[in-house]
PDB file of C-alpha atoms in Angstrom:
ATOM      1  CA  UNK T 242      47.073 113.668 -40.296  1.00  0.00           C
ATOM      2  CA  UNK T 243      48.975 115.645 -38.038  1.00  0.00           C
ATOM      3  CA  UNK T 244      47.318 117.512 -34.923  1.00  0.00           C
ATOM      4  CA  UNK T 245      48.647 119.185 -31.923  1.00  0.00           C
ATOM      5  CA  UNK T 246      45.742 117.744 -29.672  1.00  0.00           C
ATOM      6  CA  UNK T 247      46.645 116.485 -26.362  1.00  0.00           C
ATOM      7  CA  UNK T 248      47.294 112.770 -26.264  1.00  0.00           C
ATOM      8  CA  UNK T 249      47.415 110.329 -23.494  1.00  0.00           C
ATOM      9  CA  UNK T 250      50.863 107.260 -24.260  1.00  0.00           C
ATOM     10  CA  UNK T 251      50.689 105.141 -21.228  1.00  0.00           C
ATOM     11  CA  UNK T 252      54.008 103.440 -20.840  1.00  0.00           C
ATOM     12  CA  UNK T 253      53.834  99.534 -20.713  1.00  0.00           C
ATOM     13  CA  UNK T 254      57.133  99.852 -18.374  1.00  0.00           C
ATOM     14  CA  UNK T 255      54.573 100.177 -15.519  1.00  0.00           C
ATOM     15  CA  UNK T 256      52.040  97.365 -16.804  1.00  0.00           C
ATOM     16  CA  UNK T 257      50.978  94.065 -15.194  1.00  0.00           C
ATOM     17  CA  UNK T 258      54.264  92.128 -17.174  1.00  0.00           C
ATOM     18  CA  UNK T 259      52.521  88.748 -17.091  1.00  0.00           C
ATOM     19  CA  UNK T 260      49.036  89.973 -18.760  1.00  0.00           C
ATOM     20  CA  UNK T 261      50.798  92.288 -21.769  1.00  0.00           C
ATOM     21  CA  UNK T 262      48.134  91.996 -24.622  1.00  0.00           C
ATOM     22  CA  UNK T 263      45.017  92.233 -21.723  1.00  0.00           C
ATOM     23  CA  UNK T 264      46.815  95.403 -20.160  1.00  0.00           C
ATOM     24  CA  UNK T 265      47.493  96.938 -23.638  1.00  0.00           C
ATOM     25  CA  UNK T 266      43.904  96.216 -24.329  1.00  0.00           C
ATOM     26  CA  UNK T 267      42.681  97.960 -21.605  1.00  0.00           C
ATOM     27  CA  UNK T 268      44.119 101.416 -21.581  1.00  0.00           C
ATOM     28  CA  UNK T 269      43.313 101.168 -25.188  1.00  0.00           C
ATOM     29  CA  UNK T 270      39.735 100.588 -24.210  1.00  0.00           C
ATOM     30  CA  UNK T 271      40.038 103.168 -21.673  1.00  0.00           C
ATOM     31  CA  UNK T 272      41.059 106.164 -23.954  1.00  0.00           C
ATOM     32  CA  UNK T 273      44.907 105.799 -24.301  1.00  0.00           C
ATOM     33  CA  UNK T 274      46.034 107.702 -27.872  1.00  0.00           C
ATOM     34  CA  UNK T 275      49.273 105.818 -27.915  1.00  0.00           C
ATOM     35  CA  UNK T 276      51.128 102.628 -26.360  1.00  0.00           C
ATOM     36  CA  UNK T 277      54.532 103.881 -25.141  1.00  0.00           C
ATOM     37  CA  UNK T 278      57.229 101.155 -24.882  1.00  0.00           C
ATOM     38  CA  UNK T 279      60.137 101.387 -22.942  1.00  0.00           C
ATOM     39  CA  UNK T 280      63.667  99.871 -24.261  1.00  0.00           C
ATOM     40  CA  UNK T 281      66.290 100.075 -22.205  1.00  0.00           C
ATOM     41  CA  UNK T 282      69.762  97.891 -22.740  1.00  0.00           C
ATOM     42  CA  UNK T 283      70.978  98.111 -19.204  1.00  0.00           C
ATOM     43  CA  UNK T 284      74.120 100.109 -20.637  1.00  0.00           C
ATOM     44  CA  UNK T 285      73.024 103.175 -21.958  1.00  0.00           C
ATOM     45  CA  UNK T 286      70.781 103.734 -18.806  1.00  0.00           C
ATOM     46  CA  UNK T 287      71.041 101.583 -15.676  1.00  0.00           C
ATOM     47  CA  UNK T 288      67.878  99.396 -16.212  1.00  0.00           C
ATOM     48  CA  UNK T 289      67.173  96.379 -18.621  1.00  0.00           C
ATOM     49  CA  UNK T 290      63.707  95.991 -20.322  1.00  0.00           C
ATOM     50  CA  UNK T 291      62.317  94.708 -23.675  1.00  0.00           C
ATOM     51  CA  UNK T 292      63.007  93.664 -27.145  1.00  0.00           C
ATOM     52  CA  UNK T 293      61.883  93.708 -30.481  1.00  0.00           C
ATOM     53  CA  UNK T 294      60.369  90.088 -29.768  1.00  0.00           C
ATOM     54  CA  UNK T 295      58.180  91.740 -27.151  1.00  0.00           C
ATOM     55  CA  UNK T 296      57.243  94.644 -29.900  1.00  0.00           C
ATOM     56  CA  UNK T 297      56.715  91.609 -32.496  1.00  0.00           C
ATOM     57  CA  UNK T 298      54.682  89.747 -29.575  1.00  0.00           C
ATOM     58  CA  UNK T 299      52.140  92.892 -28.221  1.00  0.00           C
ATOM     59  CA  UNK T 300      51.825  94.441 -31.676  1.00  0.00           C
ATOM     60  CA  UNK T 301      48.517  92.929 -32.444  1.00  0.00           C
ATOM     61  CA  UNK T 302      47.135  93.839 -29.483  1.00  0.00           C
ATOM     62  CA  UNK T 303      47.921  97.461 -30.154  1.00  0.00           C
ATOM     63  CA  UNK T 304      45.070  99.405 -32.286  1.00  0.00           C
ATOM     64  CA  UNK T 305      46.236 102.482 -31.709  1.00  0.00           C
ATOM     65  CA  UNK T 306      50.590 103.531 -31.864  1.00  0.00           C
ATOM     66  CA  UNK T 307      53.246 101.937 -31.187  1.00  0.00           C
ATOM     67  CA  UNK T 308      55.324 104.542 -29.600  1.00  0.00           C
ATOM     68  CA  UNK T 309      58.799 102.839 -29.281  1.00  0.00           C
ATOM     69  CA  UNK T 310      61.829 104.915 -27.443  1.00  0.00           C
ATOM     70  CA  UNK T 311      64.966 103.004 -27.739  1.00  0.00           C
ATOM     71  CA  UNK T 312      67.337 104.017 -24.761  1.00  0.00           C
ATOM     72  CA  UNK T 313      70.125 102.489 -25.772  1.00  0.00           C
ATOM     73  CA  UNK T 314      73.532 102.672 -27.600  1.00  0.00           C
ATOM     74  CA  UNK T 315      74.190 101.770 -30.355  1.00  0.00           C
ATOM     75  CA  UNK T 316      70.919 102.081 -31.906  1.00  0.00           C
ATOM     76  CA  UNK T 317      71.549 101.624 -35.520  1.00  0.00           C
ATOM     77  CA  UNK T 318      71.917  97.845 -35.706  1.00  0.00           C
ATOM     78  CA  UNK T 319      68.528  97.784 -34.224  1.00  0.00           C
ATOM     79  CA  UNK T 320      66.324  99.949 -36.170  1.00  0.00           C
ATOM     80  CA  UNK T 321      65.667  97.061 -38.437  1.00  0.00           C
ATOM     81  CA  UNK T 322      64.417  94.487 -35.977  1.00  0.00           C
ATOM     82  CA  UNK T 323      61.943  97.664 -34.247  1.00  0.00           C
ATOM     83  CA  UNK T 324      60.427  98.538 -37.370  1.00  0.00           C
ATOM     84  CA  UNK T 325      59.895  95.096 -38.241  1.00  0.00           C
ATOM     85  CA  UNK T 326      58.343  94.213 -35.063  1.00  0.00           C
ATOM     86  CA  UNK T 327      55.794  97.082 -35.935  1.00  0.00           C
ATOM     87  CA  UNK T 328      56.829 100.155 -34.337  1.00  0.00           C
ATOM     88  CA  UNK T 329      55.057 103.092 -35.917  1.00  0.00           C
ATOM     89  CA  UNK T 330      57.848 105.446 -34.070  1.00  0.00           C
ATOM     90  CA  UNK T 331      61.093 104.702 -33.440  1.00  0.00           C
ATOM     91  CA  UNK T 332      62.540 107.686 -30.777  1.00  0.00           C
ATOM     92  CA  UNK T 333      66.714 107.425 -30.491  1.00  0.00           C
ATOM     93  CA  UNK T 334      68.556 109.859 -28.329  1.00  0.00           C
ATOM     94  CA  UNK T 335      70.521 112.464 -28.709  1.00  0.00           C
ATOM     95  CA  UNK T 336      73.099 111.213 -26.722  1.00  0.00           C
ATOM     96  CA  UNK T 337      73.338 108.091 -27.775  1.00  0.00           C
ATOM     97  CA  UNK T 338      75.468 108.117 -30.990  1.00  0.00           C
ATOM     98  CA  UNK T 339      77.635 110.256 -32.911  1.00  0.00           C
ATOM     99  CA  UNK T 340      75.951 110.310 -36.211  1.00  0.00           C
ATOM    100  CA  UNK T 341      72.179 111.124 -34.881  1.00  0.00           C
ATOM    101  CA  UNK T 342      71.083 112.905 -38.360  1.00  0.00           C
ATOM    102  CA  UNK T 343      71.725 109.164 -39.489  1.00  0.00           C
ATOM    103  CA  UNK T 344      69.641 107.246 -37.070  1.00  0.00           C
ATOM    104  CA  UNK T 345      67.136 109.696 -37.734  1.00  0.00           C
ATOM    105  CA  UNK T 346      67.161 108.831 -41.529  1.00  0.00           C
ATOM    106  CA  UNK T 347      67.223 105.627 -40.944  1.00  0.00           C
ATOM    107  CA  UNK T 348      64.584 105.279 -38.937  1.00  0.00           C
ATOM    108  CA  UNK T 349      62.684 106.776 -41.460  1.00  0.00           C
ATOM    109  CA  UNK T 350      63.956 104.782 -44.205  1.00  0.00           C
ATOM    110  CA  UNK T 351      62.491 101.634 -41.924  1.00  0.00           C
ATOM    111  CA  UNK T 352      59.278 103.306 -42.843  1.00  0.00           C
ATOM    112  CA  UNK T 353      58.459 104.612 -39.158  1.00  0.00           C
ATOM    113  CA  UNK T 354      58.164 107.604 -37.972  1.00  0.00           C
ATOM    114  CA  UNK T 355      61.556 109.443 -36.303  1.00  0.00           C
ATOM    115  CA  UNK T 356      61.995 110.311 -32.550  1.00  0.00           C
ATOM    116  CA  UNK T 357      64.747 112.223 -31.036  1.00  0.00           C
ATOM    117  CA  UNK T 358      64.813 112.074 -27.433  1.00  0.00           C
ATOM    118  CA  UNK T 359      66.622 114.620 -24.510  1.00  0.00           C
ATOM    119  CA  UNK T 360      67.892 113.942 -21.295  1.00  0.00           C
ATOM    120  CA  UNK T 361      67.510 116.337 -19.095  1.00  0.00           C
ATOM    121  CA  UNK T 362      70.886 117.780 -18.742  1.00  0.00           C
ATOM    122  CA  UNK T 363      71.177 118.312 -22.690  1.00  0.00           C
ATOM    123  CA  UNK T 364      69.893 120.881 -24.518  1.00  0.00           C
ATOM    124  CA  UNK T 365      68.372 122.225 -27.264  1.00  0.00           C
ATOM    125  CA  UNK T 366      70.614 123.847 -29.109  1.00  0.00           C
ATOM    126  CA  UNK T 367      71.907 120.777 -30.840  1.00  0.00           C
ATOM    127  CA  UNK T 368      68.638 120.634 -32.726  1.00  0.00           C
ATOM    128  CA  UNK T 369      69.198 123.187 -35.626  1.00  0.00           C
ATOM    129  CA  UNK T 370      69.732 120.928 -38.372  1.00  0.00           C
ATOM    130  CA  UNK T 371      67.422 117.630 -36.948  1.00  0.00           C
ATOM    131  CA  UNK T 372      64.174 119.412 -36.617  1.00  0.00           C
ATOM    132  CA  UNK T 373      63.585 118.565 -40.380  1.00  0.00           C
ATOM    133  CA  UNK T 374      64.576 115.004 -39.840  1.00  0.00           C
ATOM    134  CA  UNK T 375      62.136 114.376 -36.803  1.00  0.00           C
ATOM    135  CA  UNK T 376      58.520 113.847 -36.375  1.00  0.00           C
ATOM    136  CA  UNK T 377      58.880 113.726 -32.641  1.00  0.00           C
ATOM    137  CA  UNK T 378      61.071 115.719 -29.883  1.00  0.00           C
ATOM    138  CA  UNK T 379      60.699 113.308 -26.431  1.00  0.00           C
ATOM    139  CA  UNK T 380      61.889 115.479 -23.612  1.00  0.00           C
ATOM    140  CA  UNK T 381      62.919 113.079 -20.247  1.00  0.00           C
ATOM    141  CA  UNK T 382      61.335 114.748 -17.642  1.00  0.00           C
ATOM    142  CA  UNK T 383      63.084 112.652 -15.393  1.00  0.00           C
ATOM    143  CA  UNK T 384      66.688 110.982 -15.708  1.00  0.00           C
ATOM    144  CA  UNK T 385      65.676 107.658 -18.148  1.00  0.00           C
ATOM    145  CA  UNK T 386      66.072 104.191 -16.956  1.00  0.00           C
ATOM    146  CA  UNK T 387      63.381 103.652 -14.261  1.00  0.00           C
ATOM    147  CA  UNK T 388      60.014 104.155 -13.403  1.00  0.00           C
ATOM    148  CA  UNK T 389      58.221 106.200 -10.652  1.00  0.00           C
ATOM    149  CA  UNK T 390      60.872 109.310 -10.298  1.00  0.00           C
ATOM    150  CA  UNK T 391      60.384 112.572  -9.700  1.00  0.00           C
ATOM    151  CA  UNK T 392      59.530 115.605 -12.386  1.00  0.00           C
ATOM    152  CA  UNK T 393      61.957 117.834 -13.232  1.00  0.00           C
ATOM    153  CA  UNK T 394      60.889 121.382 -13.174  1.00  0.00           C
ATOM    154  CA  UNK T 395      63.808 122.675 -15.435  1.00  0.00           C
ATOM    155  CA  UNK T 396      62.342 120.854 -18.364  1.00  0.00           C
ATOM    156  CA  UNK T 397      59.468 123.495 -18.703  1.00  0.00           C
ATOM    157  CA  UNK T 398      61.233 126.622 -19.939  1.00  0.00           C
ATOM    158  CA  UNK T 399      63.403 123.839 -22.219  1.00  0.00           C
ATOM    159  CA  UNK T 400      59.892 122.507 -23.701  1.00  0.00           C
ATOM    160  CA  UNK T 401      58.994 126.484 -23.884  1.00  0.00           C
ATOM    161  CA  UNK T 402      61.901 127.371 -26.359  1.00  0.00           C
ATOM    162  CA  UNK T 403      61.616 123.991 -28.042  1.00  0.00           C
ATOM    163  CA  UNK T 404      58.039 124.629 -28.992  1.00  0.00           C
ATOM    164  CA  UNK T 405      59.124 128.317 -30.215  1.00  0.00           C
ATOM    165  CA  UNK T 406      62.036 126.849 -32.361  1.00  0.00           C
ATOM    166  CA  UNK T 407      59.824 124.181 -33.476  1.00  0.00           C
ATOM    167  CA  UNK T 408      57.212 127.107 -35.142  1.00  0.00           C
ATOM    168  CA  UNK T 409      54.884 125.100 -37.988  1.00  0.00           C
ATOM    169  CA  UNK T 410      56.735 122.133 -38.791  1.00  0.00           C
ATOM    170  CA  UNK T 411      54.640 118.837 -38.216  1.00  0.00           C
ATOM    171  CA  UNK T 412      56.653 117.790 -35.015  1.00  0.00           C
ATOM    172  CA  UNK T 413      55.149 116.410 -31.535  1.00  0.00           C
ATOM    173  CA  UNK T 414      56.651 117.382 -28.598  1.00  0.00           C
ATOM    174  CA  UNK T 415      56.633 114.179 -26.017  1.00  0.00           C
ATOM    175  CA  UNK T 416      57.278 114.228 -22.362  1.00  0.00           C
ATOM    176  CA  UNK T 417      58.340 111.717 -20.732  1.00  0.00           C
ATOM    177  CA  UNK T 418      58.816 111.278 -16.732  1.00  0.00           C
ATOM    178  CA  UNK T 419      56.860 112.144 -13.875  1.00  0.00           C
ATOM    179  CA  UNK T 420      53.470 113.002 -15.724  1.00  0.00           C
ATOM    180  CA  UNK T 421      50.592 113.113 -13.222  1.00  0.00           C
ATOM    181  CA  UNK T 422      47.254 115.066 -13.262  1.00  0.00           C
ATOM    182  CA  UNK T 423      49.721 117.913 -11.242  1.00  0.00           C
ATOM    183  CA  UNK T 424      52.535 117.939 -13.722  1.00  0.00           C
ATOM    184  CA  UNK T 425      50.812 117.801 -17.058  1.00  0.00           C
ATOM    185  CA  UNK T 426      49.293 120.885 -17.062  1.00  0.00           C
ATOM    186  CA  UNK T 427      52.783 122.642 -16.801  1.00  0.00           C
ATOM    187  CA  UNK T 428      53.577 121.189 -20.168  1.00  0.00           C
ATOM    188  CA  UNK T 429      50.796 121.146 -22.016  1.00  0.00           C
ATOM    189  CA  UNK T 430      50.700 124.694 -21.190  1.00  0.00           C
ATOM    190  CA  UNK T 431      54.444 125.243 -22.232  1.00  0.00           C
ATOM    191  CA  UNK T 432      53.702 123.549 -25.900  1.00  0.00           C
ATOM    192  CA  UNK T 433      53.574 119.835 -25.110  1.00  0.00           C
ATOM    193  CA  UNK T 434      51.257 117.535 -27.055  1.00  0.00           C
ATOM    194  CA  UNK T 435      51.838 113.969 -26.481  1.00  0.00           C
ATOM    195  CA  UNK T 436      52.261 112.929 -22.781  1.00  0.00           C
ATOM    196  CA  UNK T 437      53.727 109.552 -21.427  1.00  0.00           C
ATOM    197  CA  UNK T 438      52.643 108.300 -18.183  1.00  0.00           C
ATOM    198  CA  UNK T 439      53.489 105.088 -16.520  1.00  0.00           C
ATOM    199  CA  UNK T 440      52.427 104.556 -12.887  1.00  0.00           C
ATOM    200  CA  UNK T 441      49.927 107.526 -12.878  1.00  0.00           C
ATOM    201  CA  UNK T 442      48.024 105.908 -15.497  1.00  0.00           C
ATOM    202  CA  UNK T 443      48.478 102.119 -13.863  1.00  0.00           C
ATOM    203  CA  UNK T 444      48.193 103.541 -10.323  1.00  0.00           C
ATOM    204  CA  UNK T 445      44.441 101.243  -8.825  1.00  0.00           C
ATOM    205  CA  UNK T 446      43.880  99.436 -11.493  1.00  0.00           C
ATOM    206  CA  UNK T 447      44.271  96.168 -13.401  1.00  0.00           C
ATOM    207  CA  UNK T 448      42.821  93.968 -16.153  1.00  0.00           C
ATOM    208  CA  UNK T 449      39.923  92.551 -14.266  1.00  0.00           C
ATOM    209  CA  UNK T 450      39.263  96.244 -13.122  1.00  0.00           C
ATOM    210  CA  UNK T 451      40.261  98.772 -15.415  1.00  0.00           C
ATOM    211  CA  UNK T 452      38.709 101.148 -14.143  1.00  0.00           C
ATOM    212  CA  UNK T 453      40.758 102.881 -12.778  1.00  0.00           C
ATOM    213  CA  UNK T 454      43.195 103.677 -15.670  1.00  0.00           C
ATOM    214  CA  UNK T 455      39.906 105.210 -17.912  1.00  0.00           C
ATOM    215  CA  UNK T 456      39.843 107.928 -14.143  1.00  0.00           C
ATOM    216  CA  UNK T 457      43.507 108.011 -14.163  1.00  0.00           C
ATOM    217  CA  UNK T 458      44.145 108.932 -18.244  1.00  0.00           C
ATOM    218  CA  UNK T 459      40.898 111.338 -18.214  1.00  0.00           C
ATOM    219  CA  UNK T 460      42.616 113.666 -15.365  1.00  0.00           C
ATOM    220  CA  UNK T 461      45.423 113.665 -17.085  1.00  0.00           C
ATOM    221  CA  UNK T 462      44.087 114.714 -20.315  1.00  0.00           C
ATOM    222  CA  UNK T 463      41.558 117.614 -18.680  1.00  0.00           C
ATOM    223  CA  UNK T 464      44.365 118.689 -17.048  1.00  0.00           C
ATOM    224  CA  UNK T 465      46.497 119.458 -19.375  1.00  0.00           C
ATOM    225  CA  UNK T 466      43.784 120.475 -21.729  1.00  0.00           C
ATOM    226  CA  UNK T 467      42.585 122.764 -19.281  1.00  0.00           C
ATOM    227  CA  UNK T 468      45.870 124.534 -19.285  1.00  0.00           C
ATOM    228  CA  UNK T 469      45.979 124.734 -22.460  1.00  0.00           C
ATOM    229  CA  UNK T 470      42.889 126.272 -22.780  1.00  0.00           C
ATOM    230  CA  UNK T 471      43.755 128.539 -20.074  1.00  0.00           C
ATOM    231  CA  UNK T 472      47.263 129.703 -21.882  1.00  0.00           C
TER     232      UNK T 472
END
């Protein structure tokens, strides 16, 4: 069922790498919607993370989504081995292919849900005719490939016309990059609904003493809801 409530993807890029299935466990346990993966090739963006044997590997410790965002090129010989590994959403970017409308079906063919991610410097107007083949927009908030940078305020009035071309079709706006308690509010309020943080969520915390993440994902989530409620 599709719902435009606020939720909470911590990304796994900012996890304790030796203790995957405790970590995953944890934010779970401490009110994470989704379980945001990171995939980077170390070509298409300047950092080198995770494979579908590491999707295959955590997936049972997952309950909730698998939110997988592939940032790399090519993608299309990989959509197989994701969906197999259990992704429930497979997010491709925009800029990563010539034949996007393509991924997109295949992704969906894979039988996951379809992603279609933005950098920041790209916009919107691309779109047009992939809005029907998506279930998910991801807008980088930051530049993608590493963890810990800086939000980029331009990405606010992008998510603000995305969310009015968007109208009533079933499709989540993500954002991904520099969410904190400060920063989420700005796009919940601009039409956001599904917000990845990495280090803000992991920030004091750890498997023995999760604690922290429960404090760290509920001030997101009031935030932004609070803005919401506000707009």
């Amino acid at each position: 069922m599709f719902d435009r409530s606020i939720k909470i993807a911590p990304s796994i890029l900012s996890a304790d790498f030796a203790n995957f299935g405790q970590e995953i466990r944890a934010i779970e346990a401490q009110g994470a919607d989704w379980v945001h993966v990171d995939v980077m090739d170390g070509h298409f963006v300047p950092n080198l993370t995770f494979g579908p044997p590491l999707c295959k590997a955590i997936r049972p410790h997952i309950s909730t989504v698998m939110d997988v965002h592939l940032m790399i090129a090519p993608v299309d010989p990989y959509i197989d081995a994701f969906a197999e590994a259990g992704a429930d959403i497979i997010t491709a970017h925009l800029e990563a292919g010539p034949h996007i409308h393509r991924t997109l079906q295949a992704i969906r063919g894979a039988g996951c849900k379809a992603g279609l991610a933005l950098n920041p410097g790209t916009g919107i107007e691309d779109l047009d005719y992939l809005l029907d083949m998506a279930d998910l927009i991801c807008v980088m908030t930051v530049n993608p490939g590493f963890g810990g940078q800086k939000f980029i305020h331009s990405q606010i009035e992008k998510v603000q016309r995305l969310r009015a071309m968007i109208g009533d079709r079933p499709v989540h706006i993500e954002i991904d990059g520099g969410i904190t308690p400060q920063t989420a509010p700005l796009m919940a309020a601009a039409g956001a609904d599904v917000l990845v943080a990495g280090s803000a969520v992991f920030t004091g915390g750890a498997v023995d003493t999760p604690g922290p993440y429960g404090d760290n994902i509920r001030a997101i989530r009031a935030a932004a809801e609070q803005a919401r409620q506000a707009g």
